[in-house]
Amino acid sequence: MIIQHASWIRMKNAASTVVPVFRKAFRCLRPIQKAVLEVTCAGVYEATLNGGRVGEFILAPGWTEYSKRLQVQSYDITRQLLEDNVLDVCVGNGWFRRTNAPWTRTSNPDEFLPAMLIAALHLEYVDGSEEVILTDETWQASESYITLSGIFLGEDVDATKQRSFEAAEVTEYPKQILIPQEGPEVREQEVIYPRKSFRTPKNEWVIDFGQNLTGYMLFEMDAHAGERLSLSTAEVLDRDGNFYTGNYRSARSQLHYVCREGHQSYKPKLTFFGFRYLRIDEAPEGFSADQIHAIVLHSEMTRTGWLESSDPMLNQLFSNILWSQKGNYLDIPTDCPQRDERYGWTGDGQIFCRAGSYQYDIRQFFKKWLADMRAAQHENGWVPEVIPSLTAYQPGGAGWSDAVTIIPWQLYETYGDVSFISDMYDAMKKWLAYIPTVSTTPDLFTGCWTYGDWLALDWPEGYVPANIEVSKRGYSKDDLVCSAFYANSVSIVIKVGRILGQDVKEYEELLERIKTAYWNRFGDQLQTQTEKVLTLHFGLAKDPQLVADALAKQVRDCGMKLQTGLVGTPYLLHELSRYGHVDIAWSLLLRKEYPGWLYSVSKGATTVWEHWDGIKPDGTFWDDDMNSYNHYAYASVADWVFGVACGIKPLAPGFARVRIEPHPDERLGSLSATLDTVHGRIRSSWKYVEHGIRYEIEVPVEAEIVVGGECRTVGKGKYVFGE
Ligand code: BGC
């Protein structure tokens, strides 16, 4: 990359909060064959050439493990060039110079660095000559009209502000961290128009977009210089119908815009929001709601999965699941897109990865993030709980750090691409090597920090957890959760090692020892639903049928309710179905009361919530402290709908061979799943008709189809069973 020859530049004497615009004016006196701009920054940037945006990448250069990897973008700008050119690059704080939220108890050392830019412009003329323009002290810098910017800060803009350019200065910053762009670009994906505009009981002027989304707002209006447009965002309204922002915590989710004279339009350039509602706190005279709309942002991904049923509530759930993926696959897989977090939580990432890989082609998205995981892994093997990591923040515990094994394995299963597992094999082994160095019991993973079964609902009646932090971790035994995930990671390493032709004897022996130790220690103590689910799912039960029957009984006895949290929920329906309790799995999925997937739908949700009762039956909220309405952990249930309800399972990696074994339930009239795999389209649908069930199945490869208890081996084709 030519950019290696350029110098990092900064604005002279600018505080770290200043959002500068860097400028280079240049002439092209001969006809241009090709012109390419290589650029990146410490922050996030928007580049314009002669007033037109360069490229479509929003929030470039994206978020990576910056201390080791910073992506460089290459844009072909041939068609934008004139004879006299002005290149402007505006650099905001972004994730690089982020303010860590207070709850992390960390500060980001880069927070106090100034905005820095590095760029190289490569011009090839028709006559064969070349010219290279590099960032250096001949570039200029000025404060931009963005007066405040940050991922958690929103954006303040003063469109009347005059810019005054002075020479930029060269500064020292590493260049060995520069790498070519790896991930898909974040781009504007769709436009959502206001559904309605109304006054709340508190007389707030609010616009409802009808969809909780991740992105920003765009407005266009006539105004006088100095008039203001101030907007605040919210995901939900409170019980009385008033605007609610408590769940953003310290994130300032606002846009403040000072107008210039005349006709103008604006959308934030260097930040994003998670919202369904906008409150218009101040507006120029005559402003109306139809002058504003919302723009949805997410990483570029091709849609590959579709679900549809005869039940409008279930269809709304499917839509919510899709929107939670869109909202949280924004350059990195985040936990939520709105509060002062938006981090790449490894646990959430692994929990939703299978469902995510069915709905969209996420190969490139995860290639980049897994490379960041390798870069962030500590020398001693621990994997941080968020990737890119937060400085000095603690290692993730079981279920979170295990993303290092679970995600690559899942991507290999979905896409059949060996590089996912070969790239991560060493990182997986390093994580396994770390565990015995901290565990207090040989062959188990005990005595260590974990988030347990985060947010589970299984505290025994009358038992009062010591504090809210403890209560969030559920009642499942930490040591059991950790040891179960340990066994799972070992078994993934064995499978991967075999595929890669490695000697895995050591891990095979270890797994046997873990299984024995696990059963001896926990076999007669499987209390919570999650304890049973994990024991089953990770193959740790001596007599799985007994454990599964006990699980089914427990769900029934507590009123057909799930009590699982983040780690138990993704596997709960799978394990019930695997051992003959598919009717209970269906009851849980179709349950409309709290706790259940359709409960939030009944409360008007348009994305999946962090808590089963983010809005309680009486209309009050879960604590402000942690109450996201766009969290995809429980959206992982989509993989059960694809894999069990419609019965689409890979028999070979990448669905090179498949098994289709649908599990219909007559409480639902029909269900259909479409999955575009790397080998072609799979469709599995069923419908209750007068005298039974009609199945329509389409497979692009050899398949086993199991309907009505009969297994048939078929070739590529379309098949109909029943009427
Ligand atoms: C996040 C979760 C995450 C958790 C760790 C939360 O604040 O939003 O989804 O996994 O912390 O337990």
XYZ file of C-alpha atoms and ligand atoms in Angstrom:
735
model
C 0.000 0.000 0.000
C 1.383 3.390 -0.993
C -0.100 4.832 2.170
C 2.920 3.449 3.998
C 4.902 6.321 2.445
C 2.529 8.961 3.769
C 2.843 10.700 7.131
C 0.255 10.863 9.861
C -1.027 14.407 10.184
C -3.011 16.265 12.804
C -4.395 19.739 13.296
C -1.988 22.025 15.165
C -2.877 22.686 18.790
C -6.240 20.972 18.516
C -7.745 19.394 21.617
C -8.788 15.753 21.291
C -12.462 16.732 21.173
C -12.037 18.908 18.071
C -13.468 17.420 14.877
C -11.105 18.698 12.192
C -11.425 18.670 8.474
C -8.215 18.046 6.571
C -7.902 19.540 3.106
C -5.706 19.069 0.068
C -6.172 21.091 -3.101
C -4.493 19.717 -6.235
C -4.582 20.068 -9.986
C -4.728 17.390 -12.659
C -3.585 19.039 -15.814
C -3.434 15.948 -18.021
C -6.127 13.333 -18.720
C -6.425 10.793 -15.922
C -6.433 7.045 -16.523
C -7.093 6.016 -12.955
C -7.061 7.632 -9.530
C -7.153 5.779 -6.231
C -7.372 7.235 -2.741
C -5.981 5.162 0.124
C -7.066 6.591 3.445
C -7.627 5.835 7.098
C -7.662 7.732 10.355
C -7.580 7.609 14.111
C -11.316 8.072 14.541
C -14.015 7.793 11.895
C -14.013 9.904 8.761
C -16.058 11.130 5.884
C -14.129 12.123 2.756
C -15.477 14.372 0.037
C -13.882 15.235 -3.282
C -15.083 18.429 -4.943
C -18.093 18.342 -2.633
C -19.181 14.764 -3.451
C -18.829 11.937 -0.965
C -15.979 9.511 -1.606
C -17.330 5.951 -1.461
C -20.342 4.692 0.470
C -18.592 3.393 3.583
C -20.244 4.990 6.626
C -18.133 5.198 9.802
C -14.964 4.195 7.976
C -12.465 2.776 8.817
C -14.688 0.639 11.079
C -13.660 -0.817 14.413
C -10.739 -3.202 14.746
C -8.208 -4.042 17.458
C -6.644 -0.658 16.750
C -3.393 -1.174 18.620
C -2.581 -3.916 16.118
C -4.878 -3.517 13.141
C -6.268 -0.428 11.439
C -8.014 -0.893 8.109
C -7.122 1.253 5.093
C -9.796 1.932 2.477
C -9.034 2.232 -1.220
C -11.486 4.230 -3.295
C -11.482 4.561 -7.035
C -12.073 8.292 -7.471
C -11.292 8.530 -11.196
C -14.756 9.744 -12.127
C -14.896 12.392 -9.408
C -11.742 14.206 -10.487
C -11.791 17.630 -12.131
C -8.953 19.827 -13.271
C -8.906 21.696 -9.964
C -9.698 19.472 -7.022
C -10.353 19.812 -3.328
C -10.235 16.737 -1.132
C -11.689 17.171 2.367
C -11.583 14.540 5.082
C -13.522 15.193 8.258
C -12.369 13.105 11.244
C -14.507 12.493 14.334
C -13.799 10.596 17.537
C -15.528 7.369 16.491
C -14.499 4.217 18.308
C -10.834 5.140 18.308
C -10.959 8.148 20.584
C -13.995 6.882 22.395
C -14.938 7.743 25.907
C -15.455 4.430 27.640
C -18.714 4.281 29.521
C -18.393 4.823 33.289
C -19.524 1.273 34.046
C -16.419 -0.189 32.380
C -14.273 1.491 35.021
C -11.638 1.956 32.318
C -10.456 4.796 30.242
C -9.276 4.497 26.727
C -5.704 5.800 26.428
C -6.468 6.888 22.876
C -9.250 9.119 24.160
C -6.786 11.955 24.576
C -5.038 11.638 21.241
C -5.981 14.206 18.626
C -7.769 13.266 15.409
C -5.161 11.975 12.984
C -5.295 11.248 9.289
C -3.122 9.352 6.858
C -3.799 9.171 3.121
C -2.214 8.605 -0.259
C -3.602 9.598 -3.604
C -2.288 7.681 -6.591
C -2.871 9.332 -9.957
C -2.157 7.477 -13.199
C -2.294 9.630 -16.293
C -3.309 8.490 -19.766
C 0.205 9.303 -20.978
C 1.582 6.638 -18.631
C 3.024 9.006 -16.037
C 2.116 8.766 -12.367
C 1.843 11.091 -9.421
C 1.475 10.385 -5.742
C 0.072 12.843 -3.230
C 0.744 11.907 0.390
C -0.465 13.415 3.636
C 2.229 15.795 4.882
C 2.583 19.373 6.133
C 1.332 20.711 2.779
C -2.163 19.589 3.793
C -4.344 22.011 5.678
C -6.641 21.600 8.624
C -9.510 23.530 10.133
C -12.167 22.929 12.715
C -15.194 21.557 10.902
C -18.792 22.622 11.428
C -19.218 19.489 13.594
C -18.631 20.867 17.061
C -19.088 17.626 19.009
C -18.999 14.041 17.857
C -18.683 10.605 19.384
C -20.247 7.173 19.193
C -21.861 7.786 22.605
C -22.107 11.548 22.172
C -24.344 11.987 19.165
C -23.457 14.937 16.980
C -23.566 18.743 17.346
C -23.356 20.766 14.174
C -23.073 24.488 13.583
C -23.773 25.048 9.918
C -22.989 28.763 10.260
C -19.472 28.100 11.439
C -16.703 29.508 9.252
C -13.769 27.263 8.595
C -10.254 28.651 8.670
C -7.550 26.465 7.251
C -3.956 26.398 8.411
C -1.117 24.045 7.631
C -1.544 20.659 9.295
C 1.383 19.166 11.162
C 3.076 15.855 10.765
C 2.841 13.613 13.793
C 4.263 10.290 14.866
C 1.929 7.343 14.975
C 2.591 3.696 14.040
C 2.163 2.632 10.435
C 2.797 -1.061 10.897
C -0.793 -1.373 12.156
C -2.187 -0.420 8.727
C -3.909 -3.293 6.920
C -6.091 -3.389 3.806
C -9.846 -3.315 4.378
C -11.074 -6.770 5.467
C -14.662 -6.436 6.588
C -17.705 -5.535 4.539
C -18.441 -1.808 4.524
C -21.178 -0.322 6.701
C -23.584 1.350 4.296
C -26.940 3.042 4.226
C -29.406 0.225 3.589
C -32.928 1.577 3.569
C -35.030 4.607 4.279
C -37.898 4.588 6.788
C -40.506 7.327 6.697
C -42.380 8.573 9.767
C -45.400 6.450 10.622
C -46.972 9.218 12.690
C -46.200 12.403 14.549
C -47.974 13.228 17.793
C -47.894 14.986 21.156
C -47.234 12.914 24.265
C -49.117 13.518 27.531
C -46.112 15.651 28.567
C -46.639 17.655 25.391
C -43.466 16.366 23.743
C -43.504 16.427 19.941
C -42.630 12.890 18.860
C -42.221 11.091 15.546
C -42.755 7.337 15.404
C -40.954 5.438 12.635
C -42.821 2.245 13.496
C -39.579 0.267 13.601
C -36.746 0.165 16.121
C -33.643 0.573 13.974
C -29.969 1.414 13.913
C -28.872 4.360 11.839
C -29.516 8.064 11.775
C -31.975 10.695 10.649
C -31.950 12.864 7.555
C -33.799 16.145 7.341
C -34.313 18.752 4.677
C -35.747 22.207 5.325
C -35.685 25.943 4.795
C -34.425 27.877 7.794
C -32.883 31.105 8.936
C -29.308 31.273 10.134
C -29.134 30.579 13.854
C -32.376 28.663 14.122
C -31.968 25.241 15.703
C -33.142 21.704 15.171
C -32.604 19.496 18.210
C -33.577 15.860 18.162
C -33.484 13.176 20.839
C -33.979 9.477 20.202
C -35.828 6.743 22.087
C -36.582 3.069 21.557
C -39.878 2.931 23.462
C -42.413 5.158 25.163
C -43.204 4.756 28.829
C -46.426 3.454 30.334
C -48.073 6.847 29.991
C -46.934 7.280 26.411
C -44.113 9.715 27.212
C -40.643 9.721 25.719
C -38.224 7.393 27.559
C -34.439 7.740 27.341
C -33.362 6.228 30.680
C -32.082 3.048 29.057
C -29.442 4.906 27.014
C -27.581 5.380 30.308
C -24.684 7.777 29.715
C -25.020 7.718 25.927
C -26.136 11.122 24.713
C -28.337 10.068 21.880
C -29.056 13.468 20.359
C -28.452 15.607 17.304
C -28.164 19.380 17.690
C -28.061 21.374 14.515
C -27.639 25.133 14.160
C -29.050 26.169 10.789
C -27.498 28.362 8.161
C -29.610 30.580 5.975
C -31.691 29.003 3.235
C -32.449 25.507 2.043
C -30.425 22.774 3.705
C -30.346 19.102 4.559
C -28.236 17.122 6.967
C -27.633 13.684 8.376
C -25.054 12.804 11.032
C -21.732 11.877 9.538
C -19.686 10.331 12.285
C -22.041 8.551 14.682
C -25.144 6.375 14.814
C -28.180 5.820 17.017
C -30.545 3.003 18.005
C -34.116 4.325 17.938
C -37.706 4.073 16.876
C -38.904 7.481 18.095
C -37.539 10.983 17.635
C -38.457 13.838 19.897
C -38.249 17.245 18.297
C -36.944 19.358 21.147
C -36.510 22.491 19.075
C -37.168 23.238 15.410
C -37.157 26.153 12.989
C -40.499 27.711 12.432
C -42.710 25.779 10.084
C -40.775 22.501 10.427
C -42.958 19.430 9.956
C -42.480 15.733 10.616
C -42.485 14.809 6.942
C -39.240 16.743 6.484
C -37.383 14.025 8.328
C -36.799 10.363 7.781
C -34.652 7.610 9.156
C -31.814 5.813 7.398
C -30.932 2.263 8.369
C -27.254 1.351 8.594
C -25.596 -2.023 8.785
C -22.684 -3.935 7.320
C -23.109 -5.089 3.748
C -24.396 -8.675 3.820
C -26.508 -10.697 1.416
C -29.776 -12.039 2.795
C -29.840 -15.844 2.763
C -32.665 -16.901 5.084
C -36.412 -16.334 5.209
C -39.079 -17.607 7.606
C -42.801 -17.283 7.221
C -45.762 -18.736 9.063
C -49.533 -18.544 9.186
C -49.376 -16.658 12.504
C -48.971 -12.858 12.349
C -47.402 -12.757 15.819
C -44.799 -15.332 14.895
C -44.105 -13.459 11.664
C -43.580 -10.317 13.721
C -41.102 -12.247 15.869
C -39.258 -13.347 12.710
C -39.167 -9.732 11.588
C -37.900 -8.640 15.018
C -35.135 -11.238 14.846
C -34.057 -9.986 11.447
C -34.096 -6.363 12.588
C -32.045 -7.198 15.663
C -29.411 -8.707 13.408
C -29.453 -5.683 11.107
C -29.219 -3.400 14.104
C -26.321 -5.221 15.686
C -24.171 -6.277 12.738
C -22.718 -2.846 12.314
C -19.054 -3.432 11.509
C -18.740 -5.718 14.546
C -21.334 -7.986 16.177
C -22.600 -5.833 19.044
C -24.765 -6.562 22.063
C -26.945 -3.524 21.428
C -26.822 -0.443 19.230
C -28.082 2.298 21.515
C -26.775 2.637 25.094
C -23.217 3.391 26.205
C -22.086 -0.056 25.224
C -22.418 -1.189 21.556
C -19.470 -3.471 22.189
C -18.503 -6.716 20.492
C -19.599 -8.901 23.404
C -18.191 -12.327 22.636
C -20.976 -14.203 24.443
C -23.770 -12.506 22.525
C -21.788 -12.987 19.320
C -21.522 -16.745 19.731
C -25.102 -17.153 20.982
C -26.624 -15.609 17.865
C -24.017 -16.730 15.344
C -25.876 -19.779 13.998
C -29.150 -17.924 13.474
C -27.197 -14.997 12.065
C -25.399 -17.241 9.593
C -28.733 -18.550 8.320
C -30.324 -15.147 7.806
C -27.390 -13.454 6.089
C -24.102 -14.356 4.475
C -21.821 -13.238 7.282
C -18.564 -14.786 6.138
C -16.649 -11.605 5.428
C -18.128 -9.890 8.485
C -16.779 -12.584 10.806
C -13.451 -13.051 8.968
C -12.515 -9.573 10.101
C -13.905 -9.859 13.627
C -12.231 -13.221 14.252
C -8.928 -11.718 13.122
C -9.493 -9.058 15.766
C -10.210 -11.775 18.279
C -6.850 -13.376 17.500
C -5.183 -10.002 17.786
C -6.867 -9.288 21.122
C -6.266 -12.683 22.704
C -3.923 -12.301 25.638
C -0.552 -14.041 25.502
C -1.636 -16.383 28.269
C -4.627 -17.480 26.200
C -7.566 -15.592 27.671
C -10.001 -14.092 25.270
C -11.402 -10.683 26.220
C -15.103 -10.428 26.836
C -15.485 -7.767 24.173
C -13.724 -7.669 20.806
C -12.223 -5.210 19.895
C -11.024 -5.205 23.463
C -11.382 -2.421 25.989
C -8.168 -1.443 27.617
C -7.452 -3.240 30.854
C -10.825 -4.850 30.902
C -11.278 -8.326 32.271
C -11.182 -11.631 30.411
C -14.505 -13.047 29.323
C -15.587 -16.077 31.271
C -17.003 -19.346 30.045
C -19.587 -18.943 27.314
C -18.071 -15.591 26.361
C -14.424 -16.504 25.742
C -15.655 -19.773 24.222
C -16.698 -17.704 21.222
C -13.146 -18.516 20.112
C -14.183 -22.130 19.425
C -17.944 -21.871 18.894
C -18.072 -19.170 16.218
C -15.436 -20.580 13.838
C -16.974 -24.033 14.176
C -20.451 -22.680 13.432
C -19.224 -20.770 10.394
C -17.505 -23.912 9.147
C -20.764 -25.834 9.570
C -22.848 -23.215 7.799
C -20.460 -22.440 4.953
C -18.064 -25.401 4.757
C -15.072 -23.037 4.572
C -12.141 -24.725 6.368
C -10.250 -21.456 6.725
C -12.587 -20.410 9.552
C -11.353 -23.282 11.695
C -7.771 -23.457 10.451
C -7.270 -19.717 11.077
C -8.543 -20.115 14.637
C -7.080 -23.487 15.624
C -4.093 -22.045 17.485
C -6.276 -19.465 19.250
C -8.663 -22.241 20.319
C -5.814 -24.322 21.744
C -4.392 -21.299 23.542
C -7.747 -20.719 25.252
C -7.835 -24.369 26.327
C -4.285 -24.155 27.625
C -5.242 -21.157 29.755
C -8.070 -22.861 31.634
C -5.980 -25.292 33.768
C -3.741 -22.395 34.798
C -6.655 -20.699 36.582
C -9.084 -23.491 37.418
C -9.147 -24.675 41.022
C -10.003 -28.289 40.056
C -8.120 -30.504 37.611
C -10.164 -31.430 34.513
C -12.924 -28.976 35.360
C -13.180 -25.207 35.016
C -13.932 -24.000 38.533
C -13.383 -21.078 40.856
C -13.329 -18.514 38.066
C -15.250 -15.463 37.003
C -18.212 -16.048 34.729
C -21.402 -14.289 33.769
C -23.128 -17.582 34.554
C -26.442 -17.985 32.782
C -26.725 -14.226 32.397
C -30.232 -12.850 33.034
C -31.781 -16.229 33.839
C -35.088 -16.256 35.711
C -34.380 -19.212 37.924
C -33.819 -17.852 41.431
C -35.737 -20.158 43.779
C -38.815 -18.599 45.295
C -38.091 -16.621 48.404
C -34.358 -16.560 47.682
C -33.058 -13.016 47.599
C -29.826 -12.560 45.646
C -27.207 -10.462 47.444
C -27.503 -7.588 44.961
C -28.640 -6.723 41.482
C -25.325 -7.790 39.935
C -25.636 -11.249 41.489
C -29.276 -11.482 40.505
C -28.384 -10.916 36.859
C -26.255 -14.028 36.786
C -29.052 -16.502 37.413
C -29.016 -19.454 39.798
C -27.063 -21.970 37.703
C -23.804 -22.986 39.334
C -20.862 -21.043 37.899
C -18.582 -24.054 38.056
C -21.054 -26.179 36.145
C -21.552 -23.570 33.428
C -17.796 -23.063 33.057
C -17.003 -26.778 33.010
C -19.745 -27.538 30.484
C -18.385 -24.888 28.097
C -14.869 -26.183 28.724
C -15.959 -29.654 27.592
C -17.621 -28.169 24.530
C -14.543 -26.203 23.537
C -12.370 -29.305 23.941
C -14.725 -31.306 21.767
C -14.655 -28.602 19.073
C -10.852 -28.614 19.145
C -10.932 -32.391 18.671
C -13.234 -32.102 15.647
C -11.194 -29.278 14.160
C -7.885 -31.016 14.825
C -9.103 -34.162 13.069
C -10.221 -32.179 10.024
C -6.853 -30.461 9.901
C -5.035 -33.780 10.245
C -3.571 -32.951 13.648
C -2.851 -35.312 16.507
C -5.671 -34.740 18.990
C -5.031 -37.641 21.345
C -4.240 -35.293 24.219
C -7.616 -33.558 23.799
C -9.514 -36.824 23.432
C -8.087 -37.981 26.740
C -8.803 -34.643 28.332
C -12.425 -34.741 27.189
C -12.906 -38.178 28.723
C -11.473 -36.931 32.017
C -13.690 -33.812 31.929
C -16.779 -35.916 31.279
C -16.047 -38.182 34.216
C -15.170 -35.339 36.558
C -18.233 -33.384 35.428
C -20.633 -36.200 36.007
C -19.110 -37.090 39.361
C -19.312 -33.513 40.514
C -22.595 -32.325 39.023
C -24.495 -35.431 37.893
C -26.872 -35.450 40.852
C -27.066 -31.678 41.132
C -28.693 -30.610 37.898
C -31.097 -28.115 39.401
C -31.863 -25.359 36.929
C -33.215 -25.691 33.427
C -29.946 -24.351 32.078
C -27.877 -26.846 34.067
C -29.810 -29.643 32.403
C -29.746 -28.014 28.984
C -25.974 -27.508 28.995
C -25.379 -31.032 30.277
C -27.436 -32.375 27.392
C -26.247 -30.064 24.677
C -22.579 -30.621 25.385
C -22.956 -34.396 25.625
C -22.184 -34.644 29.334
C -25.141 -36.670 30.588
C -24.755 -40.327 31.545
C -28.357 -41.034 30.639
C -29.478 -38.126 28.446
C -33.075 -39.279 28.162
C -33.473 -39.144 31.945
C -32.059 -35.618 32.093
C -34.229 -34.497 29.161
C -37.361 -35.951 30.746
C -36.529 -34.164 33.986
C -36.064 -30.946 32.023
C -39.431 -31.388 30.313
C -41.093 -32.042 33.656
C -39.474 -28.989 35.182
C -40.712 -26.755 32.347
C -44.217 -28.212 32.688
C -44.241 -28.031 36.499
C -43.386 -24.360 36.552
C -46.327 -23.552 34.306
C -44.832 -24.240 30.888
C -42.293 -21.472 31.320
C -38.679 -21.146 30.388
C -36.372 -19.854 33.119
C -33.175 -19.767 31.071
C -30.902 -16.813 30.411
C -28.365 -16.027 27.720
C -26.435 -19.287 27.768
C -29.276 -21.751 28.312
C -31.921 -20.287 26.024
C -30.233 -20.940 22.649
C -30.142 -24.691 23.307
C -33.355 -25.175 25.288
C -35.776 -25.919 22.452
C -33.164 -28.028 20.643
C -32.660 -30.303 23.633
C -36.364 -30.661 24.359
C -36.989 -31.621 20.729
C -34.018 -33.972 20.459
C -35.377 -36.112 23.280
C -39.009 -36.346 22.251
C -40.454 -33.197 23.809
C -40.967 -31.140 20.706
C -44.520 -30.294 21.856
C -43.037 -28.491 24.869
C -40.569 -26.671 22.651
C -43.494 -25.457 20.546
C -45.429 -24.424 23.663
C -42.485 -22.285 24.738
C -42.120 -20.693 21.330
C -45.814 -19.917 20.997
C -46.268 -18.635 24.532
C -47.659 -15.124 24.507
C -47.263 -14.370 28.201
C -44.090 -13.449 30.050
C -41.647 -15.133 29.829
C -41.738 -16.089 26.197
C -40.820 -14.978 22.716
C -44.263 -13.707 21.769
C -44.659 -11.707 24.964
C -42.555 -8.808 23.657
C -44.454 -9.036 20.369
C -47.700 -8.620 22.311
C -46.173 -5.467 23.796
C -45.500 -4.022 20.362
C -41.806 -4.932 20.021
C -40.211 -4.533 16.599
C -36.814 -5.899 17.658
C -35.821 -8.566 20.196
C -35.365 -7.361 23.781
C -32.528 -7.930 26.203
C -34.933 -8.970 28.959
C -37.935 -11.213 28.631
C -39.748 -8.419 30.493
C -38.063 -5.240 29.262
C -41.587 -3.862 29.520
C -43.453 -5.622 32.321
C -47.058 -6.733 32.077
C -48.100 -3.625 34.031
C -46.280 -1.399 31.554
C -43.353 -0.467 33.807
C -39.769 -1.054 32.721
C -36.947 -3.275 33.749
C -34.310 -1.151 35.491
C -32.776 1.689 33.398
C -29.462 0.190 34.329
C -29.646 -2.482 31.648
C -32.657 -2.438 29.417
C -31.972 -2.708 25.731
C -34.805 -3.197 23.283
C -32.471 -4.387 20.581
C -30.447 -7.361 21.791
C -30.191 -10.486 19.690
C -29.284 -13.204 22.217
C -32.863 -14.518 22.437
C -33.217 -14.061 18.679
C -31.071 -17.191 18.465
C -34.366 -19.115 18.534
C -34.464 -18.622 14.739
C -31.958 -21.458 14.411
C -34.474 -23.816 16.026
C -37.142 -22.686 13.576
C -34.851 -23.353 10.600
C -33.228 -26.461 12.045
C -36.035 -28.250 13.879
C -39.448 -26.727 13.173
C -38.637 -26.747 9.447
C -36.008 -29.403 10.030
C -33.137 -28.146 7.857
C -29.883 -29.655 9.155
C -26.486 -30.005 7.496
C -25.209 -33.572 7.186
C -21.932 -32.249 5.843
C -20.288 -28.845 6.355
C -21.792 -26.096 4.234
C -24.992 -28.132 3.709
C -23.168 -30.198 1.074
C -25.570 -32.967 2.158
C -28.664 -32.278 4.166
C -31.313 -33.828 6.291
C -34.797 -32.351 6.207
C -36.900 -33.481 9.129
C -39.682 -30.983 9.853
C -41.498 -30.979 13.189
C -44.912 -29.451 12.529
C -47.323 -28.468 15.251
C -50.982 -28.034 14.616
C -51.248 -24.970 16.787
C -49.626 -23.317 13.782
C -51.288 -23.746 10.386
C -48.172 -23.486 8.271
C -44.502 -22.650 8.346
C -41.865 -22.284 5.688
C -38.127 -21.725 5.692
C -35.890 -20.834 2.784
C -32.139 -21.039 3.130
C -29.667 -20.078 0.416
C -26.613 -22.207 1.143
C -23.309 -22.193 -0.712
C -24.652 -25.247 -2.581
C -27.966 -23.659 -3.524
C -31.420 -23.036 -2.163
C -33.109 -25.256 0.418
C -36.820 -24.878 1.078
C -38.835 -26.702 3.660
C -42.456 -25.888 4.296
C -45.418 -27.599 5.858
C -49.065 -26.806 6.046
C -52.007 -28.386 7.830
C -54.627 -29.332 5.232
C -57.949 -31.105 5.547
C -56.666 -34.642 5.957
C -53.193 -34.163 7.286
C -50.046 -32.233 6.506
C -48.665 -31.198 3.153
C -44.880 -30.856 2.952
C -43.041 -29.099 0.156
C -39.325 -29.629 0.190
C -36.645 -28.465 -2.202
C -33.012 -29.500 -1.940
C -30.036 -28.565 -4.126
C -27.963 -31.593 -3.057
C -28.413 -35.184 -1.921
C -30.675 -35.298 1.098
C -32.344 -37.470 3.668
C -35.955 -36.432 4.011
C -37.812 -37.607 7.079
C -41.559 -37.114 7.067
C -44.233 -39.219 8.703
C -41.559 -41.284 10.435
C -40.138 -42.499 7.122
C -36.639 -41.639 5.928
C -35.983 -41.384 2.175
C -32.687 -40.639 0.498
C -33.240 -38.349 -2.458
C -31.225 -36.357 -4.973
C -31.439 -32.685 -5.834
C -35.028 -31.737 -6.596
C -38.456 -30.672 -5.348
C -40.608 -33.071 -3.362
C -44.168 -32.960 -2.127
C -45.572 -35.235 0.566
C -49.137 -35.411 1.786
C -52.056 -33.926 -0.141
C -24.384 -6.834 27.609
C -24.655 -8.289 27.415
C -23.359 -8.944 27.731
C -23.204 -8.742 29.199
C -22.153 -9.507 29.883
C -24.184 -6.620 29.059
O -24.090 -5.335 29.462
O -25.329 -6.013 27.037
O -25.435 -8.687 26.432
O -23.170 -10.218 27.299
O -23.156 -7.388 29.545
O -22.779 -10.245 30.741
